[in-house]
Short mmCIF file of C-alpha atoms in Angstrom, two decimals:
data_model
loop_
_atom_site.label_atom_id
_atom_site.label_comp_id
_atom_site.label_asym_id
_atom_site.label_seq_id
_atom_site.Cartn_x
_atom_site.Cartn_y
_atom_site.Cartn_z
CA MET O 165 12.68 -8.57 15.36
CA LYS O 166 10.90 -8.11 18.35
CA SER O 167 7.14 -8.55 18.80
CA LEU O 168 6.61 -5.04 18.50
CA HIS O 169 8.62 -2.48 16.89
CA ALA O 170 8.13 1.16 15.38
CA PHE O 171 9.60 2.70 12.52
CA PRO O 172 9.26 6.35 11.66
CA ALA O 173 7.18 7.59 8.41
CA LEU O 174 9.24 9.80 6.33
CA GLU O 175 8.08 12.67 4.06
CA VAL O 176 9.74 12.47 0.61
CA PHE O 177 8.79 13.41 -2.91
CA ASP O 178 8.05 11.11 -5.96
CA GLY O 179 6.82 10.88 -9.31
CA ALA O 180 6.71 14.50 -10.70
CA GLY O 181 7.21 16.18 -7.21
CA VAL O 182 4.51 14.86 -5.58
CA LYS O 183 4.53 15.18 -1.82
CA ILE O 184 3.93 12.00 -0.05
CA LYS O 185 4.45 10.23 3.58
CA ARG O 186 6.44 6.94 3.21
CA TYR O 187 5.78 4.06 6.00
CA ILE O 188 7.47 1.19 4.22
CA GLY O 189 10.44 1.48 1.89
CA THR O 190 12.26 3.88 4.02
CA PRO O 191 15.89 3.65 5.40
CA HIS O 192 14.18 2.44 8.65
CA LEU O 193 12.35 -0.42 7.20
CA ARG O 194 13.41 -1.21 3.60
CA GLU O 195 10.76 -3.96 3.32
CA LEU O 196 8.10 -6.31 5.42
CA ASP O 197 8.34 -9.35 3.45
CA PRO O 198 5.56 -9.48 1.14
CA PHE O 199 5.14 -5.70 1.99
CA LEU O 200 7.23 -3.46 -0.45
CA LEU O 201 6.15 -0.26 0.15
CA LEU O 202 3.33 2.30 1.80
CA ASP O 203 2.79 5.82 0.79
CA GLU O 204 0.41 8.19 1.68
CA ILE O 205 -0.68 11.41 -0.02
CA LYS O 206 -2.83 13.77 1.85
CA SER O 207 -3.22 17.43 0.87
CA ASP O 208 -5.48 19.95 -0.39
CA LYS O 209 -2.68 21.84 -2.01
CA LYS O 210 -2.84 21.33 -5.64
CA GLU O 211 0.55 22.02 -6.32
CA ASP O 212 1.56 18.93 -3.63
CA PHE O 213 -0.04 16.39 -5.98
CA SER O 214 -1.45 17.65 -9.39
CA ALA O 215 1.58 16.66 -11.33
CA GLY O 216 1.14 12.71 -10.30
CA PHE O 217 2.94 10.01 -11.27
CA PRO O 218 3.45 10.48 -15.51
CA ASP O 219 4.75 7.14 -17.52
CA HIS O 220 6.82 4.78 -15.68
CA PRO O 221 7.47 1.23 -15.83
CA HIS O 222 6.92 -2.02 -13.34
CA ARG O 223 7.67 -5.18 -13.09
CA GLY O 224 7.81 -8.30 -10.26
CA PHE O 225 5.19 -6.86 -8.11
CA GLN O 226 1.38 -5.97 -7.19
CA THR O 227 0.35 -2.71 -6.30
CA LEU O 228 -2.84 -1.52 -4.53
CA THR O 229 -3.99 2.07 -4.82
CA TYR O 230 -6.75 3.45 -2.55
CA VAL O 231 -8.27 6.68 -2.86
CA ILE O 232 -10.15 8.21 0.14
CA ASN O 233 -10.96 11.70 -1.23
CA GLY O 234 -9.92 12.82 -4.80
CA ARG O 235 -9.70 11.09 -8.34
CA ILE O 236 -7.01 9.76 -10.12
CA LYS O 237 -6.75 8.61 -13.60
CA HIS O 238 -4.97 5.52 -14.84
CA ARG O 239 -3.65 4.38 -17.76
CA ASP O 240 -1.34 1.78 -18.95
CA THR O 241 0.28 -0.26 -21.83
CA ALA O 242 -1.98 -3.49 -20.96
CA GLY O 243 -4.94 -1.40 -22.32
CA ASN O 244 -6.38 -0.45 -19.18
CA GLU O 245 -7.87 2.93 -18.17
CA GLY O 246 -10.15 4.44 -15.76
CA ILE O 247 -10.48 6.71 -12.89
CA LEU O 248 -10.29 5.94 -9.16
CA LYS O 249 -12.74 7.71 -6.88
CA ASP O 250 -13.79 8.19 -3.27
CA GLY O 251 -13.72 4.59 -1.58
CA GLU O 252 -12.24 2.55 -4.69
CA LEU O 253 -9.17 0.57 -5.03
CA GLN O 254 -7.12 -0.22 -7.89
CA TRP O 255 -5.40 -3.72 -7.75
CA MET O 256 -3.07 -4.01 -10.60
CA ASN O 257 -0.34 -6.57 -11.18
CA ALA O 258 2.61 -5.45 -13.03
CA GLY O 259 3.78 -9.10 -13.51
CA LYS O 260 6.22 -9.43 -16.33
CA GLY O 261 6.13 -5.45 -16.95
CA VAL O 262 3.73 -2.44 -17.62
CA ILE O 263 4.42 1.21 -17.92
CA HIS O 264 1.52 3.16 -16.34
CA SER O 265 0.41 6.65 -15.33
CA GLU O 266 -1.44 7.96 -12.04
CA VAL O 267 -2.26 11.29 -12.36
CA PRO O 268 -4.98 13.29 -10.35
CA THR O 269 -7.80 14.77 -12.31
CA PRO O 270 -8.20 18.52 -13.03
CA ASP O 271 -11.14 18.92 -10.90
CA THR O 272 -9.54 17.45 -7.56
CA ASP O 273 -8.73 20.07 -4.93
CA ARG O 274 -8.08 17.48 -2.27
CA LEU O 275 -6.40 14.03 -2.49
CA TRP O 276 -6.06 11.56 0.25
CA GLY O 277 -4.80 8.12 -0.71
CA PHE O 278 -2.76 5.37 -0.25
CA GLN O 279 -0.30 3.05 -2.29
CA LEU O 280 0.77 -0.49 -1.14
CA TRP O 281 3.12 -2.68 -2.99
CA LEU O 282 2.92 -6.36 -2.62
CA ASN O 283 5.69 -8.81 -3.66
CA ASN O 284 5.08 -11.41 -6.42
CA PRO O 285 6.35 -15.08 -5.86
CA SER O 286 8.96 -15.75 -7.89
CA ILE O 287 7.11 -18.22 -10.11
CA LEU O 288 4.55 -15.42 -10.80
CA LYS O 289 7.14 -12.46 -11.31
CA MET O 290 6.87 -12.87 -15.11
CA SER O 291 3.07 -13.33 -14.89
CA GLU O 292 0.60 -11.50 -17.14
CA PRO O 293 -0.21 -8.20 -16.20
CA PHE O 294 -3.78 -7.24 -14.76
CA TYR O 295 -6.01 -4.66 -13.20
CA TYR O 296 -9.31 -4.56 -11.30
CA THR O 297 -11.01 -1.65 -9.78
CA TYR O 298 -13.50 -2.11 -6.49
CA LYS O 299 -14.92 -0.79 -3.83
CA ALA O 300 -13.93 -0.70 -0.38
CA THR O 301 -16.31 -2.71 2.01
CA PRO O 302 -17.54 -1.33 5.00
CA ILE O 303 -17.46 -3.80 8.11
CA GLU O 304 -18.29 -1.70 10.82
CA LEU O 305 -19.65 2.17 10.82
CA SER O 306 -20.67 4.29 13.59
CA GLU O 307 -19.86 7.65 15.30
CA ARG O 308 -17.10 6.04 17.37
CA ARG O 309 -15.58 3.34 15.37
CA LYS O 310 -15.06 2.60 11.35
CA VAL O 311 -13.44 -0.58 9.90
CA ILE O 312 -13.42 -1.05 6.16
CA ASN O 313 -12.21 -3.93 4.31
CA LEU O 314 -9.78 -3.14 1.52
CA ALA O 315 -9.12 -6.67 0.72
CA THR O 316 -11.94 -7.95 -0.90
CA GLU O 317 -13.21 -11.42 -1.75
CA LEU O 318 -11.65 -10.46 -5.54
CA ILE O 319 -8.28 -10.60 -3.81
CA LYS O 320 -9.09 -13.78 -1.73
CA ASP O 321 -10.21 -15.49 -4.99
CA LYS O 322 -7.66 -14.10 -7.35
CA GLY O 323 -4.84 -13.09 -5.23
CA PHE O 324 -1.27 -14.67 -5.11
CA TYR O 325 -1.60 -15.07 -1.38
CA PRO O 326 -4.16 -14.24 1.57
CA LEU O 327 -4.15 -10.80 2.52
CA GLU O 328 -5.74 -8.71 5.13
CA TYR O 329 -5.98 -4.93 4.66
CA LEU O 330 -8.04 -2.70 7.14
CA HIS O 331 -9.31 1.03 7.31
CA ILE O 332 -9.70 1.87 10.88
CA GLU O 333 -10.80 4.90 12.56
CA LEU O 334 -11.32 5.03 16.08
CA GLN O 335 -12.19 8.00 18.61
CA GLU O 336 -11.09 8.51 21.98
CA GLY O 337 -11.49 5.92 24.78
CA GLU O 338 -12.33 2.92 22.17
CA GLU O 339 -10.33 -0.39 21.84
CA PHE O 340 -9.31 -2.78 18.99
CA ILE O 341 -8.01 -6.35 19.21
CA TYR O 342 -6.50 -7.70 16.47
CA GLN O 343 -4.81 -11.63 16.78
CA PRO O 344 -2.83 -12.21 13.34
CA GLN O 345 -2.33 -15.56 11.92
CA ALA O 346 0.63 -17.31 13.03
CA ARG O 347 3.64 -16.74 11.12
CA ASN O 348 2.22 -13.56 9.45
CA ASN O 349 3.96 -10.25 8.98
CA ASN O 350 1.97 -7.46 10.41
CA PHE O 351 1.78 -3.81 10.41
CA ILE O 352 -0.36 -0.72 11.72
CA ALA O 353 0.46 2.31 9.93
CA LEU O 354 -0.87 4.82 12.57
CA CYS O 355 -1.27 8.14 10.40
CA GLU O 356 -3.07 10.43 12.89
CA GLY O 357 -3.87 10.40 16.22
CA GLN O 358 -2.26 8.93 19.61
CA VAL O 359 -2.87 5.24 20.77
CA VAL O 360 -1.58 2.73 23.37
CA VAL O 361 -0.91 -0.70 21.85
CA ASN O 362 0.22 -3.57 24.30
CA GLY O 363 1.03 -0.73 26.68
CA LYS O 364 3.27 1.52 24.40
CA ILE O 365 2.18 4.97 23.50
CA PHE O 366 2.32 5.57 19.97
CA THR O 367 2.01 9.00 17.88
CA GLY O 368 1.32 9.36 14.18
CA ALA O 369 3.17 9.17 11.79
CA VAL O 370 4.63 5.71 12.13
CA LEU O 371 4.80 2.41 11.12
CA ILE O 372 4.22 -0.33 13.87
CA VAL O 373 5.37 -3.99 13.37
CA PHE O 374 4.04 -6.57 15.40
CA ALA O 375 4.02 -10.57 15.72
CA ASN O 376 1.02 -11.34 18.11
CA LYS O 377 -2.03 -10.43 19.55
CA ILE O 378 -2.42 -6.65 19.84
CA LYS O 379 -4.87 -4.16 21.94
CA ILE O 380 -5.21 -0.52 20.61
CA GLU O 381 -6.19 1.73 22.97
CA VAL O 382 -6.88 5.07 21.80
CA LEU O 383 -5.74 8.74 23.75
CA LYS O 384 -6.54 10.67 20.65
CA PRO O 385 -8.76 10.06 17.44
CA CYS O 386 -7.15 8.02 15.33
CA PHE O 387 -6.57 6.71 11.62
CA LEU O 388 -4.69 3.77 10.89
CA LEU O 389 -4.32 1.00 8.28
CA LEU O 390 -3.81 -2.47 9.21
CA GLY O 391 -2.15 -5.03 7.00
CA SER O 392 -1.24 -8.82 7.50
CA ALA O 393 -0.17 -11.42 5.27
CA LYS O 394 2.47 -14.30 5.36
CA PRO O 395 6.14 -13.46 4.31
CA LEU O 396 7.36 -15.32 0.48
CA GLY O 397 10.52 -16.07 2.18
CA GLU O 398 12.51 -15.05 -1.23
CA PRO O 399 15.28 -13.29 -2.07
CA VAL O 400 14.33 -9.39 -2.99
CA VAL O 401 16.44 -7.44 -5.46
CA ARG O 402 15.23 -4.07 -6.03
CA TYR O 403 16.24 -1.17 -8.79
CA GLY O 404 13.72 1.50 -8.71
CA PRO O 405 10.42 0.24 -10.34
CA PHE O 406 11.83 -3.28 -10.65
CA VAL O 407 11.60 -5.98 -8.24
CA MET O 408 12.89 -9.33 -8.58
CA ASN O 409 14.99 -12.06 -7.13
CA THR O 410 18.28 -12.19 -8.63
CA GLN O 411 20.76 -8.89 -9.86
CA GLU O 412 20.47 -10.35 -13.52
CA GLU O 413 16.85 -10.40 -13.66
CA ILE O 414 16.99 -6.58 -12.75
CA LEU O 415 19.71 -5.96 -15.41
CA GLN O 416 17.03 -7.85 -17.76
CA ALA O 417 14.18 -5.81 -16.82
CA ILE O 418 16.50 -2.76 -17.84
CA ARG O 419 17.46 -3.96 -21.22
CA ASP O 420 13.66 -4.69 -21.69
CA LEU O 421 12.83 -1.51 -21.22
CA LYS O 422 15.27 0.20 -23.23
CA GLU O 423 14.49 -2.18 -25.94
CA ASN O 424 10.99 -1.46 -25.63
CA LYS O 425 10.17 -5.00 -24.70
CA LEU O 426 8.78 -4.64 -21.16
CA THR O 427 5.22 -4.81 -22.01
#
């Protein structure tokens, strides 16, 4: 892949008819090892999101759900339950299997948030499910710049691999420079605004993949997410809510779901 490449985000419907914008997990970019999917929900129309994501299964990966505005209730068959609020994240390991639901609370009139799927290495595909809720950590806050850490020490201590995940807002005329670690896979989800990245102009909504140091120059006020992690380099076999290494493992997940053995 080129050192800098862009893929358009797509508007799709998922869950019980939720309107979302998908940056990773599209026909243009199926995955960016170890990133499997990146979705954005942003609307002040309740009909776009109120039905949410009723009970559905997962196996073989993790999710990072980030709520900027709104409230989402989570419940799963591992016995976890809670409400994500403004500025909070939920880190969930589906591991060997979990059935969960994610539904906005009735008092949520505006919802803005993201969900990132992270692949599990093969040796941890069938690990025990877990769930943590934590607050995003501001790094830099001003009228001109906002940089927030979405991968706290919790993930660094307990995660399956090092992850950098940043919420970045910049005003016109600002610059942001980022140097990824060697051999990492890296992305910028440009959700709003217009920027110049290493001399190329991009306008949201677009997913920019890069390999080396980048310089972002802002032409119009922008909002973006930046992610960086080392690839696992393992086979990826996907079937809806299951992500495993082989087709047989997928078929086993389907059997386990039908026989109520997933959790």
